[in-house]
Amino acid sequence: MKKIPNIALLLFLFIRILANAQDFKKVDVLVKNYPKSFSSPDDLAIKINDDFTRDDEKARAIYTWIAFNVAYDVKTYFAPAGNTQRTGFSYRTQSEKEQKERAFEYEFARKTLRSKLAVCQGYAMLFKDVCLRLGISCELVSGTSKTKQTNIGKMPIASDHAWNAVRIDGKWQLIDVTWAAGYVDENTREFSFDFSGGYFFTDPEVFFLNHFPDDKKWLLIDKTEKDFADLPLYSRGYSTAPYTIVAPEMGIITAIKDNLIPFEILDLPIATKVGYLFSSEGKLTSANLTRNGNATTFNVLLGKRSRGFLTIYVNNRSIATYKLGK
């Protein structure tokens, strides 16, 4: 779950986050006016290097430009597994391996830049390539994402996603440019641009809610595969939400007393509407909220036909989904 710091630390974090947000807002405004196309990663790197001096600003500029200009390759994503192109290479020495990996990554990044289409690997490789050209340490991280209701309760073994880690001022930061760019409607199979700053330098505790790396060192926190499996499914907007769901903690709800599931949310803004929907019923029900200081509580009532998945909505947008156990 999101960490709940003490008051002094919370004030410090708020001031720091506000300052960073203001800095990056200036970066975003400038980068939005960049050309929509660049002929090579070098050209994009040169443009960014001319406009910014700090590494965090340069990393943000790469993030913002890619997110605004590279669309998710829906056709490749939904292509049958047998129709996807496989790539590989042979090598004799470690040095040869590293050279061929770098050449492969550059070619992948160049194709992504020119086509302005990518799945997660393309986004992550382009981000890494431009970072390296700007002298910023960057790694491509592969792992498991939590994006579907059926992921709740499952261990992270799919390795179906890729993102980045960058080293800024001696500290590793987590970035997901793919999710920053927008989202895919699974029903229409269409991609919509919808820029989010929530996946740039994301708190590892928050990043963990939807990402589990193959190499656990990129968690940057002490979590396990079981911790990840036990999580609810948090929606895309939760990473930037001003509130925190503190109960229930488990993604699979089994212990239900008097047909009521108690929820608690911290720092929920005033005049916010909360609702819930069972997948077996398909009807959004308004929750009766009780406020006590910064805590908001409500109960979800189970009906006779309530089963499957329970999704919580804030202002008519889904934020978290739970699985109803036996």
Short mmCIF file of C-alpha atoms in Angstrom, two decimals:
data_model
loop_
_atom_site.label_atom_id
_atom_site.label_comp_id
_atom_site.label_asym_id
_atom_site.label_seq_id
_atom_site.Cartn_x
_atom_site.Cartn_y
_atom_site.Cartn_z
CA MET A 1 0.00 0.00 0.00
CA LYS A 2 0.98 3.62 -0.23
CA LYS A 3 3.10 4.63 2.76
CA ILE A 4 1.50 6.85 5.39
CA PRO A 5 4.31 9.09 6.72
CA ASN A 6 4.26 11.09 9.96
CA ILE A 7 3.16 14.74 9.81
CA ALA A 8 6.66 16.27 9.65
CA LEU A 9 7.77 13.91 6.89
CA LEU A 10 4.49 14.40 5.06
CA LEU A 11 5.03 18.17 5.03
CA PHE A 12 8.59 17.73 3.77
CA LEU A 13 7.49 15.35 1.02
CA PHE A 14 4.67 17.66 -0.02
CA ILE A 15 7.02 20.64 -0.37
CA ARG A 16 9.56 18.55 -2.31
CA ILE A 17 6.92 17.03 -4.60
CA LEU A 18 5.34 20.43 -5.22
CA ALA A 19 8.71 21.91 -6.16
CA ASN A 20 9.50 19.03 -8.50
CA ALA A 21 6.04 19.20 -10.08
CA GLN A 22 6.54 22.90 -10.78
CA ASP A 23 9.97 22.25 -12.30
CA PHE A 24 8.71 19.40 -14.47
CA LYS A 25 5.64 21.39 -15.51
CA LYS A 26 7.99 23.87 -17.17
CA VAL A 27 9.81 20.98 -18.84
CA ASP A 28 6.52 19.50 -20.08
CA VAL A 29 5.33 22.82 -21.53
CA LEU A 30 8.57 23.29 -23.47
CA VAL A 31 8.75 19.70 -24.72
CA LYS A 32 5.14 19.75 -25.94
CA ASN A 33 6.25 22.32 -28.50
CA TYR A 34 9.09 20.15 -29.80
CA PRO A 35 8.87 18.75 -33.34
CA LYS A 36 6.60 15.72 -33.53
CA SER A 37 9.32 13.72 -35.31
CA PHE A 38 13.09 13.35 -35.09
CA SER A 39 15.21 11.48 -37.63
CA SER A 40 17.36 9.76 -35.01
CA PRO A 41 17.72 9.35 -31.23
CA ASP A 42 20.82 11.54 -31.51
CA ASP A 43 18.76 14.45 -32.83
CA LEU A 44 16.29 14.17 -29.95
CA ALA A 45 19.16 13.97 -27.46
CA ILE A 46 20.84 17.06 -28.94
CA LYS A 47 17.62 19.05 -28.73
CA ILE A 48 17.08 18.10 -25.10
CA ASN A 49 20.72 18.77 -24.20
CA ASP A 50 20.45 22.26 -25.68
CA ASP A 51 17.38 23.12 -23.59
CA PHE A 52 18.14 21.55 -20.20
CA THR A 53 21.11 21.27 -17.86
CA ARG A 54 19.93 19.05 -14.99
CA ASP A 55 19.77 15.29 -15.49
CA ASP A 56 16.33 15.03 -13.88
CA GLU A 57 15.00 17.62 -16.35
CA LYS A 58 16.60 15.79 -19.27
CA ALA A 59 15.09 12.49 -18.17
CA ARG A 60 11.70 14.17 -17.83
CA ALA A 61 12.04 15.71 -21.30
CA ILE A 62 12.68 12.27 -22.83
CA TYR A 63 9.75 10.83 -20.89
CA THR A 64 7.38 13.60 -21.94
CA TRP A 65 8.35 13.66 -25.61
CA ILE A 66 7.98 9.88 -26.01
CA ALA A 67 4.69 9.82 -24.10
CA PHE A 68 3.21 12.56 -26.27
CA ASN A 69 4.42 11.28 -29.61
CA VAL A 70 4.73 7.46 -29.58
CA ALA A 71 1.44 5.56 -29.84
CA TYR A 72 0.96 2.09 -28.47
CA ASP A 73 1.20 -0.53 -31.23
CA VAL A 74 -2.17 -2.17 -30.74
CA LYS A 75 -1.81 -4.37 -33.82
CA THR A 76 1.38 -5.96 -32.51
CA TYR A 77 -0.03 -6.29 -28.98
CA PHE A 78 -3.08 -8.23 -30.16
CA ALA A 79 -1.26 -10.25 -32.81
CA PRO A 80 -1.35 -14.05 -32.30
CA ALA A 81 1.78 -15.32 -30.58
CA GLY A 82 2.79 -17.31 -33.64
CA ASN A 83 2.75 -14.21 -35.82
CA THR A 84 5.16 -12.16 -33.71
CA GLN A 85 8.69 -11.77 -35.03
CA ARG A 86 11.43 -13.30 -32.91
CA THR A 87 14.88 -11.76 -32.80
CA GLY A 88 18.19 -12.97 -31.44
CA PHE A 89 21.92 -13.12 -32.03
CA SER A 90 24.92 -15.30 -31.27
CA TYR A 91 28.17 -14.21 -29.60
CA ARG A 92 31.49 -15.67 -28.48
CA THR A 93 32.66 -13.24 -25.78
CA GLN A 94 31.05 -10.97 -23.22
CA SER A 95 32.37 -7.95 -25.08
CA GLU A 96 30.81 -9.16 -28.33
CA LYS A 97 27.55 -9.79 -26.52
CA GLU A 98 27.47 -6.26 -25.12
CA GLN A 99 28.26 -4.73 -28.51
CA LYS A 100 25.50 -6.69 -30.23
CA GLU A 101 23.01 -5.89 -27.45
CA ARG A 102 23.80 -2.18 -27.79
CA ALA A 103 23.45 -2.34 -31.58
CA PHE A 104 20.14 -4.19 -31.26
CA GLU A 105 18.81 -1.69 -28.73
CA TYR A 106 19.83 1.25 -30.92
CA GLU A 107 18.13 -0.23 -33.97
CA PHE A 108 15.01 -0.95 -31.93
CA ALA A 109 15.03 2.62 -30.58
CA ARG A 110 15.57 4.08 -34.07
CA LYS A 111 12.64 2.12 -35.52
CA THR A 112 10.42 3.20 -32.64
CA LEU A 113 11.37 6.83 -33.19
CA ARG A 114 10.67 6.70 -36.91
CA SER A 115 7.44 4.71 -36.78
CA LYS A 116 6.21 6.39 -33.58
CA LEU A 117 4.64 3.06 -32.70
CA ALA A 118 5.74 0.68 -29.97
CA VAL A 119 4.82 -1.85 -27.34
CA CYS A 120 6.51 -1.60 -23.96
CA GLN A 121 9.94 -2.76 -25.15
CA GLY A 122 10.05 -0.07 -27.80
CA TYR A 123 9.13 2.67 -25.34
CA ALA A 124 11.69 1.47 -22.80
CA MET A 125 14.50 0.97 -25.33
CA LEU A 126 13.99 4.40 -26.88
CA PHE A 127 14.00 6.00 -23.44
CA LYS A 128 17.18 4.13 -22.50
CA ASP A 129 18.96 4.94 -25.77
CA VAL A 130 18.36 8.69 -25.47
CA CYS A 131 19.34 8.63 -21.78
CA LEU A 132 22.68 7.00 -22.59
CA ARG A 133 23.34 9.61 -25.30
CA LEU A 134 22.84 12.28 -22.64
CA GLY A 135 25.16 10.55 -20.18
CA ILE A 136 22.37 9.38 -17.89
CA SER A 137 22.71 5.89 -16.42
CA CYS A 138 19.65 3.90 -17.44
CA GLU A 139 18.57 0.27 -17.35
CA LEU A 140 15.79 -1.59 -19.10
CA VAL A 141 13.80 -3.60 -16.55
CA SER A 142 11.58 -6.53 -17.53
CA GLY A 143 8.94 -8.01 -15.31
CA THR A 144 5.29 -8.72 -14.62
CA SER A 145 2.52 -6.13 -14.75
CA LYS A 146 -0.76 -6.22 -12.87
CA THR A 147 -3.37 -4.92 -15.30
CA LYS A 148 -6.25 -7.39 -15.35
CA GLN A 149 -8.78 -8.61 -12.80
CA THR A 150 -7.60 -12.17 -13.35
CA ASN A 151 -4.11 -11.13 -12.13
CA ILE A 152 -5.41 -10.77 -8.57
CA GLY A 153 -3.99 -13.58 -6.45
CA LYS A 154 -1.55 -14.78 -9.12
CA MET A 155 2.21 -14.89 -8.62
CA PRO A 156 4.34 -12.65 -10.90
CA ILE A 157 5.74 -15.13 -13.42
CA ALA A 158 4.48 -13.76 -16.75
CA SER A 159 7.30 -11.29 -17.51
CA ASP A 160 4.97 -9.42 -19.84
CA HIS A 161 6.16 -5.83 -19.47
CA ALA A 162 9.25 -3.58 -19.66
CA TRP A 163 10.10 -0.26 -18.02
CA ASN A 164 13.18 1.72 -16.95
CA ALA A 165 15.32 2.64 -13.98
CA VAL A 166 17.50 5.76 -14.16
CA ARG A 167 20.25 6.90 -11.82
CA ILE A 168 19.89 10.59 -10.98
CA ASP A 169 22.12 12.28 -8.38
CA GLY A 170 23.25 8.87 -7.16
CA LYS A 171 19.75 7.50 -6.66
CA TRP A 172 17.83 5.00 -8.81
CA GLN A 173 14.40 6.16 -9.93
CA LEU A 174 11.61 4.17 -11.59
CA ILE A 175 9.93 5.16 -14.86
CA ASP A 176 7.26 3.63 -17.09
CA VAL A 177 6.93 5.60 -20.33
CA THR A 178 4.45 3.12 -21.82
CA TRP A 179 1.83 3.77 -19.18
CA ALA A 180 2.60 7.49 -19.24
CA ALA A 181 1.51 7.68 -22.89
CA GLY A 182 -2.09 6.51 -22.51
CA TYR A 183 -4.19 3.38 -22.44
CA VAL A 184 -5.66 0.65 -24.64
CA ASP A 185 -9.38 -0.09 -24.63
CA GLU A 186 -9.51 -3.88 -24.52
CA ASN A 187 -13.01 -3.89 -26.05
CA THR A 188 -12.40 -1.61 -29.05
CA ARG A 189 -8.68 -2.43 -29.27
CA GLU A 190 -7.92 1.24 -29.71
CA PHE A 191 -5.18 3.30 -28.08
CA SER A 192 -5.88 6.73 -26.62
CA PHE A 193 -3.19 9.25 -25.75
CA ASP A 194 -3.61 10.35 -22.13
CA PHE A 195 -0.40 11.75 -20.66
CA SER A 196 0.34 10.95 -17.02
CA GLY A 197 3.25 12.18 -14.94
CA GLY A 198 2.48 9.48 -12.39
CA TYR A 199 5.03 7.01 -13.76
CA PHE A 200 8.04 9.33 -13.58
CA PHE A 201 10.24 8.99 -10.50
CA THR A 202 7.39 7.06 -8.91
CA ASP A 203 7.67 6.13 -5.24
CA PRO A 204 8.75 2.44 -5.26
CA GLU A 205 5.88 1.61 -2.90
CA VAL A 206 3.39 2.95 -5.46
CA PHE A 207 5.24 1.55 -8.50
CA PHE A 208 5.13 -1.89 -6.88
CA LEU A 209 1.32 -1.89 -6.95
CA ASN A 210 1.40 -2.77 -10.66
CA HIS A 211 5.04 -3.78 -11.39
CA PHE A 212 7.13 -6.74 -10.24
CA PRO A 213 10.61 -7.00 -11.88
CA ASP A 214 12.24 -10.26 -12.90
CA ASP A 215 15.34 -9.06 -11.01
CA LYS A 216 14.11 -8.14 -7.54
CA LYS A 217 16.84 -5.55 -7.02
CA TRP A 218 14.73 -3.21 -9.17
CA LEU A 219 11.93 -3.27 -6.61
CA LEU A 220 14.03 -0.80 -4.59
CA ILE A 221 11.98 -1.93 -1.57
CA ASP A 222 11.64 -5.13 0.45
CA LYS A 223 8.67 -6.94 -1.11
CA THR A 224 7.96 -10.50 -2.19
CA GLU A 225 6.12 -12.24 -4.99
CA LYS A 226 3.36 -13.12 -2.55
CA ASP A 227 3.00 -9.48 -1.51
CA PHE A 228 2.43 -8.65 -5.17
CA ALA A 229 -0.02 -11.50 -5.74
CA ASP A 230 -2.04 -10.45 -2.68
CA LEU A 231 -2.58 -6.89 -3.92
CA PRO A 232 -5.86 -5.66 -5.36
CA LEU A 233 -5.83 -4.43 -8.96
CA TYR A 234 -5.19 -0.68 -8.87
CA SER A 235 -6.27 1.36 -11.87
CA ARG A 236 -3.99 3.67 -13.85
CA GLY A 237 -5.15 6.86 -12.15
CA TYR A 238 -4.39 5.64 -8.65
CA SER A 239 -0.67 6.43 -8.96
CA THR A 240 -1.42 10.17 -8.94
CA ALA A 241 -4.49 10.13 -6.69
CA PRO A 242 -4.35 12.37 -3.59
CA TYR A 243 -5.96 9.67 -1.45
CA THR A 244 -4.87 6.26 -0.15
CA ILE A 245 -6.96 3.11 0.24
CA VAL A 246 -5.93 1.53 3.55
CA ALA A 247 -8.60 -1.17 3.86
CA PRO A 248 -9.12 -3.82 2.68
CA GLU A 249 -5.44 -4.59 2.18
CA MET A 250 -5.89 -7.95 0.45
CA GLY A 251 -6.95 -8.32 -3.15
CA ILE A 252 -8.99 -11.45 -2.42
CA ILE A 253 -11.75 -10.80 0.10
CA THR A 254 -12.83 -13.91 2.00
CA ALA A 255 -13.74 -12.97 5.58
CA ILE A 256 -17.08 -11.18 5.17
CA LYS A 257 -19.20 -10.47 8.27
CA ASP A 258 -22.91 -9.65 8.06
CA ASN A 259 -22.59 -9.36 4.25
CA LEU A 260 -20.64 -6.11 4.68
CA ILE A 261 -17.15 -5.28 3.39
CA PRO A 262 -15.68 -2.27 5.27
CA PHE A 263 -13.54 0.21 3.33
CA GLU A 264 -11.34 3.03 4.56
CA ILE A 265 -9.74 5.76 2.44
CA LEU A 266 -7.40 8.44 3.77
CA ASP A 267 -7.29 12.03 2.46
CA LEU A 268 -10.31 11.67 0.20
CA PRO A 269 -11.21 15.20 -0.98
CA ILE A 270 -14.48 16.73 0.19
CA ALA A 271 -17.43 16.45 -2.22
CA THR A 272 -15.97 13.29 -3.78
CA LYS A 273 -18.42 10.65 -4.94
CA VAL A 274 -17.63 6.99 -4.28
CA GLY A 275 -19.42 4.00 -5.76
CA TYR A 276 -18.99 0.27 -6.22
CA LEU A 277 -19.91 -2.36 -8.78
CA PHE A 278 -20.02 -6.14 -8.72
CA SER A 279 -19.07 -7.83 -11.99
CA SER A 280 -22.00 -10.24 -11.54
CA GLU A 281 -24.51 -7.39 -11.38
CA GLY A 282 -23.13 -4.60 -13.58
CA LYS A 283 -24.82 -1.84 -11.58
CA LEU A 284 -22.95 1.07 -9.98
CA THR A 285 -24.14 1.69 -6.42
CA SER A 286 -23.40 4.90 -4.51
CA ALA A 287 -21.58 4.43 -1.21
CA ASN A 288 -22.71 6.14 2.00
CA LEU A 289 -19.59 7.87 3.28
CA THR A 290 -18.67 8.60 6.89
CA ARG A 291 -15.86 11.07 7.58
CA ASN A 292 -13.73 11.21 10.71
CA GLY A 293 -10.79 13.58 10.38
CA ASN A 294 -8.84 12.59 7.27
CA ALA A 295 -10.40 9.11 7.19
CA THR A 296 -13.42 8.22 5.08
CA THR A 297 -15.19 4.92 5.65
CA PHE A 298 -18.05 3.09 3.98
CA ASN A 299 -19.49 -0.41 3.73
CA VAL A 300 -20.12 -2.44 0.60
CA LEU A 301 -23.23 -4.57 0.94
CA LEU A 302 -23.21 -8.01 -0.65
CA GLY A 303 -26.45 -9.08 -2.26
CA LYS A 304 -27.57 -12.59 -3.15
CA ARG A 305 -26.07 -12.28 -6.64
CA SER A 306 -22.88 -10.46 -5.59
CA ARG A 307 -19.88 -12.48 -6.73
CA GLY A 308 -16.89 -12.31 -9.06
CA PHE A 309 -15.08 -8.97 -8.82
CA LEU A 310 -15.81 -5.82 -6.85
CA THR A 311 -14.64 -2.50 -8.33
CA ILE A 312 -14.50 0.77 -6.41
CA TYR A 313 -15.15 4.02 -8.29
CA VAL A 314 -14.20 7.57 -7.33
CA ASN A 315 -16.03 10.27 -9.26
CA ASN A 316 -17.18 7.58 -11.72
CA ARG A 317 -13.64 6.38 -12.48
CA SER A 318 -12.50 2.93 -11.39
CA ILE A 319 -9.62 3.00 -8.93
CA ALA A 320 -9.34 -0.51 -7.45
CA THR A 321 -10.72 -4.00 -8.02
CA TYR A 322 -10.98 -6.89 -5.57
CA LYS A 323 -11.82 -10.57 -6.06
CA LEU A 324 -14.52 -12.14 -3.94
CA GLY A 325 -13.28 -15.41 -2.51
CA LYS A 326 -15.28 -18.37 -1.32
#
